[in-house]
mmCIF file of C-alpha atoms in Angstrom:
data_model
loop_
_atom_site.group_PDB
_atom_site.id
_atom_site.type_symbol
_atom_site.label_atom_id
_atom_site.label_comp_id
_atom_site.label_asym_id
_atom_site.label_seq_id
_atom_site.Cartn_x
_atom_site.Cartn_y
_atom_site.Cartn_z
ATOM 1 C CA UNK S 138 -24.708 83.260 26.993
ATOM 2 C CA UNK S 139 -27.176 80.474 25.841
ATOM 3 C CA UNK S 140 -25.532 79.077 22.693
ATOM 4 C CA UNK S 141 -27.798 77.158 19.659
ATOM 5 C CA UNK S 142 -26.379 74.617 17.666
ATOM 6 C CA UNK S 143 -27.569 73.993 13.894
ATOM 7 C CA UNK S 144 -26.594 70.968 12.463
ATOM 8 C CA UNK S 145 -27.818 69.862 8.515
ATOM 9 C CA UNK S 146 -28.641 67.195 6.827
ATOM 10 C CA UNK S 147 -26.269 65.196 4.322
ATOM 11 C CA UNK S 148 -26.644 61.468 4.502
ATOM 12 C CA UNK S 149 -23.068 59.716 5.132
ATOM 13 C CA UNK S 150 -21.756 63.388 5.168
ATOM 14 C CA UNK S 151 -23.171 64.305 8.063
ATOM 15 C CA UNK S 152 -20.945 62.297 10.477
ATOM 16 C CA UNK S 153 -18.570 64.986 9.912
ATOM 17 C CA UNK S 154 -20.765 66.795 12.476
ATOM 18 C CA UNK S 155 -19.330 64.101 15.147
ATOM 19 C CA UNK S 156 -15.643 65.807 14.201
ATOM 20 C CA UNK S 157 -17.013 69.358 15.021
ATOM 21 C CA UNK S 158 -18.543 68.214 17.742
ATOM 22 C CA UNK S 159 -15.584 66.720 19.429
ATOM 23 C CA UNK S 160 -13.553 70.002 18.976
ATOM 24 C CA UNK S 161 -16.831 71.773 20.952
ATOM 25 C CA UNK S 162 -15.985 69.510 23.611
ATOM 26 C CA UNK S 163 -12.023 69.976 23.658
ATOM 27 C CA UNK S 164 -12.361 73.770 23.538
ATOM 28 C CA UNK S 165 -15.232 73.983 26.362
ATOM 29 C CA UNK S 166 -18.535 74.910 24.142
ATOM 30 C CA UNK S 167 -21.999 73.659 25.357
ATOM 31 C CA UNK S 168 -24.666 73.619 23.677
ATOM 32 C CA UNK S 169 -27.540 74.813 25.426
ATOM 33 C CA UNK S 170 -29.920 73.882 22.438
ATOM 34 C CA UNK S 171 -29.701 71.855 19.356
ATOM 35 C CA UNK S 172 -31.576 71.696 16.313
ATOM 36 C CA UNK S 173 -31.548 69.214 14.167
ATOM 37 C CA UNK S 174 -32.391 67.843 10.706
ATOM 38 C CA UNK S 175 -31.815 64.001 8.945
ATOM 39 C CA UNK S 176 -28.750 63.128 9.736
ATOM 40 C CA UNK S 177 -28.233 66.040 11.860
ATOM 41 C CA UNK S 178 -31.090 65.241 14.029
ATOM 42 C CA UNK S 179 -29.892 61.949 14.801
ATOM 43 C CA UNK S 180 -26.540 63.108 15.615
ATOM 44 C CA UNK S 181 -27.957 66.084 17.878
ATOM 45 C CA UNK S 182 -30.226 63.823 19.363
ATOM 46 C CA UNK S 183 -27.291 61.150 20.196
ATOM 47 C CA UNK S 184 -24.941 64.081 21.256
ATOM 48 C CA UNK S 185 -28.097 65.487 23.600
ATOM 49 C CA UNK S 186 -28.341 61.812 25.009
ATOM 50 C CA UNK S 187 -24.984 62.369 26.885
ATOM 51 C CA UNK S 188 -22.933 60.446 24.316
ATOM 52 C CA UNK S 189 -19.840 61.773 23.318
ATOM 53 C CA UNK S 190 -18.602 61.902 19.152
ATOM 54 C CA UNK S 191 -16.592 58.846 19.263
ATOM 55 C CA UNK S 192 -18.795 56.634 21.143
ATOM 56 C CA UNK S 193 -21.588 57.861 18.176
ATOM 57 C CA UNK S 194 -19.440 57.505 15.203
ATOM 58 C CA UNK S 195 -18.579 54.114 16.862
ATOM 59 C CA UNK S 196 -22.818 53.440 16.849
ATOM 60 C CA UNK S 197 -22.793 54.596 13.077
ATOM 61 C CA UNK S 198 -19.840 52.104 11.958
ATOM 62 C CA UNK S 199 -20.355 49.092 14.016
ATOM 63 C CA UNK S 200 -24.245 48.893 13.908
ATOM 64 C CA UNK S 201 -24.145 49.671 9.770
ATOM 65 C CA UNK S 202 -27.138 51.888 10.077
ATOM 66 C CA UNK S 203 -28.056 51.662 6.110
ATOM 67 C CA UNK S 204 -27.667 47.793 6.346
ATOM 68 C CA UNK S 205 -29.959 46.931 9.148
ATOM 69 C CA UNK S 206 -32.871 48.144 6.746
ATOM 70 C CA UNK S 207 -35.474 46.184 5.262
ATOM 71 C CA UNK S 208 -37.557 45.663 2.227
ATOM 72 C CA UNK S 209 -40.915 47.733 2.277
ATOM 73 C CA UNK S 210 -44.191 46.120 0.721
ATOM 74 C CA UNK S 211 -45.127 49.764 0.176
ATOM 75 C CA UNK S 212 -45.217 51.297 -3.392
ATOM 76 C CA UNK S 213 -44.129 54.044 -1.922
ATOM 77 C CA UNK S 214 -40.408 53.722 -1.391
ATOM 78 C CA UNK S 215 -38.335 50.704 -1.920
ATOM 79 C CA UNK S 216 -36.564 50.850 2.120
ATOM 80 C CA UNK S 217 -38.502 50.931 5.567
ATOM 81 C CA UNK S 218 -37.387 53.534 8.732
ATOM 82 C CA UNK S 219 -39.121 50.958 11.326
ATOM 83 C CA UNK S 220 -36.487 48.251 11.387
ATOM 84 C CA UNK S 221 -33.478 51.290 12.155
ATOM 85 C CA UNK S 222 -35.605 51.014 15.936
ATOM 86 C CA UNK S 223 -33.128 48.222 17.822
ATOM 87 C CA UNK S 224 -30.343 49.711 16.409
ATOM 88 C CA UNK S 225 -31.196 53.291 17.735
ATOM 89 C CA UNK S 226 -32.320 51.591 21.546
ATOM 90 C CA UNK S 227 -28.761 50.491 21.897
ATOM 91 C CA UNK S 228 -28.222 54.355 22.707
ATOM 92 C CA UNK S 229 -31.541 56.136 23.314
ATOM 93 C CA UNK S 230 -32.494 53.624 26.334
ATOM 94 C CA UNK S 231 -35.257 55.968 27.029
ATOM 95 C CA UNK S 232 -37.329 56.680 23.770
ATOM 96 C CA UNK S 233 -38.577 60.163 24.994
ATOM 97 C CA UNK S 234 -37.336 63.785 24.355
ATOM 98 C CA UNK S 235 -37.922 64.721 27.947
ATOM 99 C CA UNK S 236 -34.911 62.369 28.692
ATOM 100 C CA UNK S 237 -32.259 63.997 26.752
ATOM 101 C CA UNK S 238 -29.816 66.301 28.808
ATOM 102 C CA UNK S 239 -30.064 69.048 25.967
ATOM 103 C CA UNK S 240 -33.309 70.190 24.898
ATOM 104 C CA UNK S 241 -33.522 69.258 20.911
ATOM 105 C CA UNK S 242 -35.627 69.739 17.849
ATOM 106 C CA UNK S 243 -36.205 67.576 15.427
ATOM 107 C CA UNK S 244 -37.177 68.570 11.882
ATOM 108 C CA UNK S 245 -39.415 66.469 9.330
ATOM 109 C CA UNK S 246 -41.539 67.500 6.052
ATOM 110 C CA UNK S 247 -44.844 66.518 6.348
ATOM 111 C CA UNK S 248 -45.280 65.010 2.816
ATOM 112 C CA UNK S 249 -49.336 65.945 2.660
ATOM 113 C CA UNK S 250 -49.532 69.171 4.044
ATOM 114 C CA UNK S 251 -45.638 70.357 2.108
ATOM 115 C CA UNK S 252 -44.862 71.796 5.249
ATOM 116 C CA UNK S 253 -41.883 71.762 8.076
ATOM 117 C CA UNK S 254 -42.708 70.003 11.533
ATOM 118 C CA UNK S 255 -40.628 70.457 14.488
ATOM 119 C CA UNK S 256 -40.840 67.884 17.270
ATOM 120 C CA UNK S 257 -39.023 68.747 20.474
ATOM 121 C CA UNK S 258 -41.252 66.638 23.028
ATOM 122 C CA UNK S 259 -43.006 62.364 23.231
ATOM 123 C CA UNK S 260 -41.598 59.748 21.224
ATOM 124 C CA UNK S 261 -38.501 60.437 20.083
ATOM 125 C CA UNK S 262 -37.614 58.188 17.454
ATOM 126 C CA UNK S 263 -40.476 58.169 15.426
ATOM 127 C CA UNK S 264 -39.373 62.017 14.952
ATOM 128 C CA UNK S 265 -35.716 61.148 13.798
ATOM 129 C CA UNK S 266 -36.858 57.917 11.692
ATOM 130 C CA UNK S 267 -38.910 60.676 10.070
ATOM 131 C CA UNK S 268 -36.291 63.630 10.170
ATOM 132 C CA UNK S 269 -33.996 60.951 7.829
ATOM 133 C CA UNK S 270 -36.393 59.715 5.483
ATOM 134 C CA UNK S 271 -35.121 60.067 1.923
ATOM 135 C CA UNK S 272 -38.242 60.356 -0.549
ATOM 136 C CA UNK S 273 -38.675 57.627 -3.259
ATOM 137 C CA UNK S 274 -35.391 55.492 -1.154
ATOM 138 C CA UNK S 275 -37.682 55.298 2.206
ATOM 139 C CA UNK S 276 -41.232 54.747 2.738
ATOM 140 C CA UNK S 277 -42.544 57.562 4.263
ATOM 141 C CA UNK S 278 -43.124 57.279 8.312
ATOM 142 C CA UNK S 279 -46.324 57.789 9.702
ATOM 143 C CA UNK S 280 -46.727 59.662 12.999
ATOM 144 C CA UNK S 281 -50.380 59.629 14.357
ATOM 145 C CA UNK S 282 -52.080 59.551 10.646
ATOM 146 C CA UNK S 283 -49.621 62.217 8.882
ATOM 147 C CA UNK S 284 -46.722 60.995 6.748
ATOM 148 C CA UNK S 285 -43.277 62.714 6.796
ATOM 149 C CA UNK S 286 -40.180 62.823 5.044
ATOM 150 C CA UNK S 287 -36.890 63.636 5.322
ATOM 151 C CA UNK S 288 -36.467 67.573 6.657
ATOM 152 C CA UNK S 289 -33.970 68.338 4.668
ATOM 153 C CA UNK S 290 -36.298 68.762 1.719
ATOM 154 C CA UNK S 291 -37.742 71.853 2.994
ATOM 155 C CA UNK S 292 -35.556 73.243 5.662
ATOM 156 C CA UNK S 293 -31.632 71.600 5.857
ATOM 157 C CA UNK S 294 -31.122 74.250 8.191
ATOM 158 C CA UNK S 295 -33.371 74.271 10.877
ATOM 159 C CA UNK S 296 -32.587 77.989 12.841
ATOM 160 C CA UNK S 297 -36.099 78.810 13.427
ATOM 161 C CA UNK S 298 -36.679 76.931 16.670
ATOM 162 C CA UNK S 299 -33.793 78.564 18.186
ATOM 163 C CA UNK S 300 -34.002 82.095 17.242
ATOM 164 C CA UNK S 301 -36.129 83.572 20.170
ATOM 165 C CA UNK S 302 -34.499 80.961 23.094
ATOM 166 C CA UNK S 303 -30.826 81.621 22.373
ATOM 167 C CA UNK S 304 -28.118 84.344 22.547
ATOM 168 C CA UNK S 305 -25.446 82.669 19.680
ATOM 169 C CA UNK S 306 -26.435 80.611 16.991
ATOM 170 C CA UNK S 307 -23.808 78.310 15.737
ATOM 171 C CA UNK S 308 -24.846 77.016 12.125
ATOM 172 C CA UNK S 309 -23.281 73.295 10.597
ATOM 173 C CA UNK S 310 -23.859 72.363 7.006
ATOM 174 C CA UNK S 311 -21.772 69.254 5.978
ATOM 175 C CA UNK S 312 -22.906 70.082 2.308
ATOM 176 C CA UNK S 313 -20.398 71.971 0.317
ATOM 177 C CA UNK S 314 -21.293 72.022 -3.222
ATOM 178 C CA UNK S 315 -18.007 72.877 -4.439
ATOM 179 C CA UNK S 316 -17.866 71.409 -8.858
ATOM 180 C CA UNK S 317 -17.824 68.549 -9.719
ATOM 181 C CA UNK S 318 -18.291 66.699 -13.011
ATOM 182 C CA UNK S 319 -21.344 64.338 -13.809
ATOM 183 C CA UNK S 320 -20.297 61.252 -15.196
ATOM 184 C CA UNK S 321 -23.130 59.071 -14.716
ATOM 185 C CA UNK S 322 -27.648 59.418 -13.933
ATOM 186 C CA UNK S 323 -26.817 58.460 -10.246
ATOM 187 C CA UNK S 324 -24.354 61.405 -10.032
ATOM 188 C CA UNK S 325 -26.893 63.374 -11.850
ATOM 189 C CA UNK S 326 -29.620 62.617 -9.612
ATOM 190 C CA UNK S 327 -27.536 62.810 -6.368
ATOM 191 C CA UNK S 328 -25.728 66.179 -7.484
ATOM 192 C CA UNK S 329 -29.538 67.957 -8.395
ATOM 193 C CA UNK S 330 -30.594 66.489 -5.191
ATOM 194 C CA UNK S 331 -27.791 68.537 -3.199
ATOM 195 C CA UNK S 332 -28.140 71.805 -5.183
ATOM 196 C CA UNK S 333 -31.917 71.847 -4.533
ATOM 197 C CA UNK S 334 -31.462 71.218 -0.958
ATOM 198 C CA UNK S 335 -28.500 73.936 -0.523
ATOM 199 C CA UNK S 336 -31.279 76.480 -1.994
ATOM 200 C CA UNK S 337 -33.122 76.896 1.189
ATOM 201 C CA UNK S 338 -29.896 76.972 3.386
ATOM 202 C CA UNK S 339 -28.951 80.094 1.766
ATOM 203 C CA UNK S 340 -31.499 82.308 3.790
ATOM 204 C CA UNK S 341 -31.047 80.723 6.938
ATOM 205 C CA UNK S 342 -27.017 80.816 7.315
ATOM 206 C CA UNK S 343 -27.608 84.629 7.084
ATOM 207 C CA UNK S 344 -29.322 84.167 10.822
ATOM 208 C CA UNK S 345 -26.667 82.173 12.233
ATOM 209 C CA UNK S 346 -23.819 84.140 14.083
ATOM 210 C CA UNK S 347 -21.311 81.331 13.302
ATOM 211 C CA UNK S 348 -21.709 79.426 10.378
ATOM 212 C CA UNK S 349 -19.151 75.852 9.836
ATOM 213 C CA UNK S 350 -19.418 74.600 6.502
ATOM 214 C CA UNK S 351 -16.430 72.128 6.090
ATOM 215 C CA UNK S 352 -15.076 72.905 2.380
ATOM 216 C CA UNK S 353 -13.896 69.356 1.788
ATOM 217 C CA UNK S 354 -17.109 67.838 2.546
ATOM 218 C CA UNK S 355 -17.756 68.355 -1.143
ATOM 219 C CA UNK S 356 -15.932 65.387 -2.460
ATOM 220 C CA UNK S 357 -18.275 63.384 -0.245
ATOM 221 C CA UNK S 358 -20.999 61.716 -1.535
ATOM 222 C CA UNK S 359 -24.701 60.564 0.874
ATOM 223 C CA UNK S 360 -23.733 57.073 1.178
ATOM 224 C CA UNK S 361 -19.624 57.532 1.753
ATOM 225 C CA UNK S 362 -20.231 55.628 5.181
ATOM 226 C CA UNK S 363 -17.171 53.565 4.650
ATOM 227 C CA UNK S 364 -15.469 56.903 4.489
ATOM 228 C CA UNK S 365 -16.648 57.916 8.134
ATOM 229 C CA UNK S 366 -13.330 58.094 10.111
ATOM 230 C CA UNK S 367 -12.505 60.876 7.015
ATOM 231 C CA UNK S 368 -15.362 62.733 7.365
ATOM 232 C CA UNK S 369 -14.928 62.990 11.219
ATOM 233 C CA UNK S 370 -11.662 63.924 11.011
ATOM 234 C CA UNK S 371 -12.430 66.617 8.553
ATOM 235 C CA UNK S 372 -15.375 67.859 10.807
ATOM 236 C CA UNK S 373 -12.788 67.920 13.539
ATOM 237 C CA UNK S 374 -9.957 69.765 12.039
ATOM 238 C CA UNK S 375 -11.967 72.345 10.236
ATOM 239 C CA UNK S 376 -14.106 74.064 13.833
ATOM 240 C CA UNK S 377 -11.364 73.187 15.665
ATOM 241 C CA UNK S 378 -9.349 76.126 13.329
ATOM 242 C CA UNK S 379 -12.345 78.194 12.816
ATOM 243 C CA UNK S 380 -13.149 78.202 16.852
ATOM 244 C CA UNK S 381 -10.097 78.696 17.729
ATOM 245 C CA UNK S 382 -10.274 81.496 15.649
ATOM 246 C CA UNK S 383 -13.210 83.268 17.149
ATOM 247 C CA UNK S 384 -12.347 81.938 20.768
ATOM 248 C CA UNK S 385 -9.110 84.491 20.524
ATOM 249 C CA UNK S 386 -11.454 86.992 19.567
ATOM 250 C CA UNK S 387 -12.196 89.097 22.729
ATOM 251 C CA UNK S 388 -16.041 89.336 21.768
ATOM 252 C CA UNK S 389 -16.808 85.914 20.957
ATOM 253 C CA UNK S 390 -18.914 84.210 23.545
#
């Protein structure tokens, strides 16, 4: 059975996919696809690079992703994707999808055209600078003459390249909305942000045989990097007790 792996969006929150992916590994699930979006892309893509979860969460911590940023010129966002490039070669040695050791797809909104773009072959991190690149925060990244944003914005759960090539889709959303009270215009802002994004996961969980949605990931905000050891472990403990679950189920798999 060929099994497809979903994994979301989320900012910071999305390095609880690292947790469920290490309790893939303990309890002997391979991925023989993965689709990815924003932060879920660049885990997927890391992941399909051969590296295991704590080696990435250790790339995510040490190399201080957000930090290694710079100032953009452009009017268009206040934060530039291009400088994030050294810190990504000190895993993806070879900067081409063909290299990965699990075919992946990469999901980005083309900001002109208001549509989803998947790239699963070429360059690859032009595609995941793109995949990650939060509107109005980011400039947007240009990929021969077309500008994209983050994927999320359109499609935070990115099934559709996986429906006709596998036999179990395994879905990944590190975005429970869960209540919460807003004190503050950030909150505001980061909280409408989260419900408009959830609105077009609705659909697509429905297609998903397994779907992993981590119910303390909602007191986790996008930048909560210093909380990333949390949100692993949360990842972790959560599909370890769902798979475990199915796994004793005589059907599953």
């Amino acid at each position: 059975m060929k099994i497809g792996l979903v994994l979301s969006g989320g900012g910071a929150r999305g390095l609880s996919h690292l947790g469920v992916l290490q309790a893939f590994d303990e309890l002997g699930i391979r991925p023989a696809a993965i689709s990815g979006t924003s932060a879920g892309a660049i885990v997927g893509a890391l992941y399909a690079a051969g590296h295991r979860p704590p080696e990435i969460l250790q790339f995510f911590t040490q190399t201080k992703l957000l930090k290694v940023l710079g100032l953009s010129s452009k009017f268009t966002g206040l934060l530039r994707m291009e400088s994030t490039e050294k810190a990504y070669m000190q895993f993806l040695v070879d900067d081409r999808f063909e290299a990965l050791s699990v075919p992946l797809y990469v999901c980005a909104t083309d900001l002109d055209r208001g549509e989803t773009v998947y790239f699963s072959q070429g360059p690859l991190i032009k595609p995941l600078q793109a995949s990650s690149c939060i509107p109005i925060l980011f400039a947007p990244v240009e990929i021969e003459g077309r500008y994209f944003v983050d994927g999320g914005i359109l499609n935070n759960l990115p099934v559709e390249p996986l429906l006709d090539q596998c036999d179990y889709l395994i879905g990944v959303h590190a975005n429970a909305v869960g209540t919460q009270r807003v004190s503050s215009l950030r909150n505001a802002i980061e909280r409408t942000f989260l419900l408009v994004v959830n609105a077009n996961v609705e659909s697509r969980r429905r297609q998903c045989h397994l779907f992993i949605e981590p119910p303390k990931m909602a007191g986790y905000k996008v930048f909560d990097v210093a909380k990333a050891e949390e949100m692993y472990q949360i990842g972790y403990e959560y599909a370890r007790e769902v798979l475990q679950a199915k796994l004793a189920q005589a059907d599953f798999f």
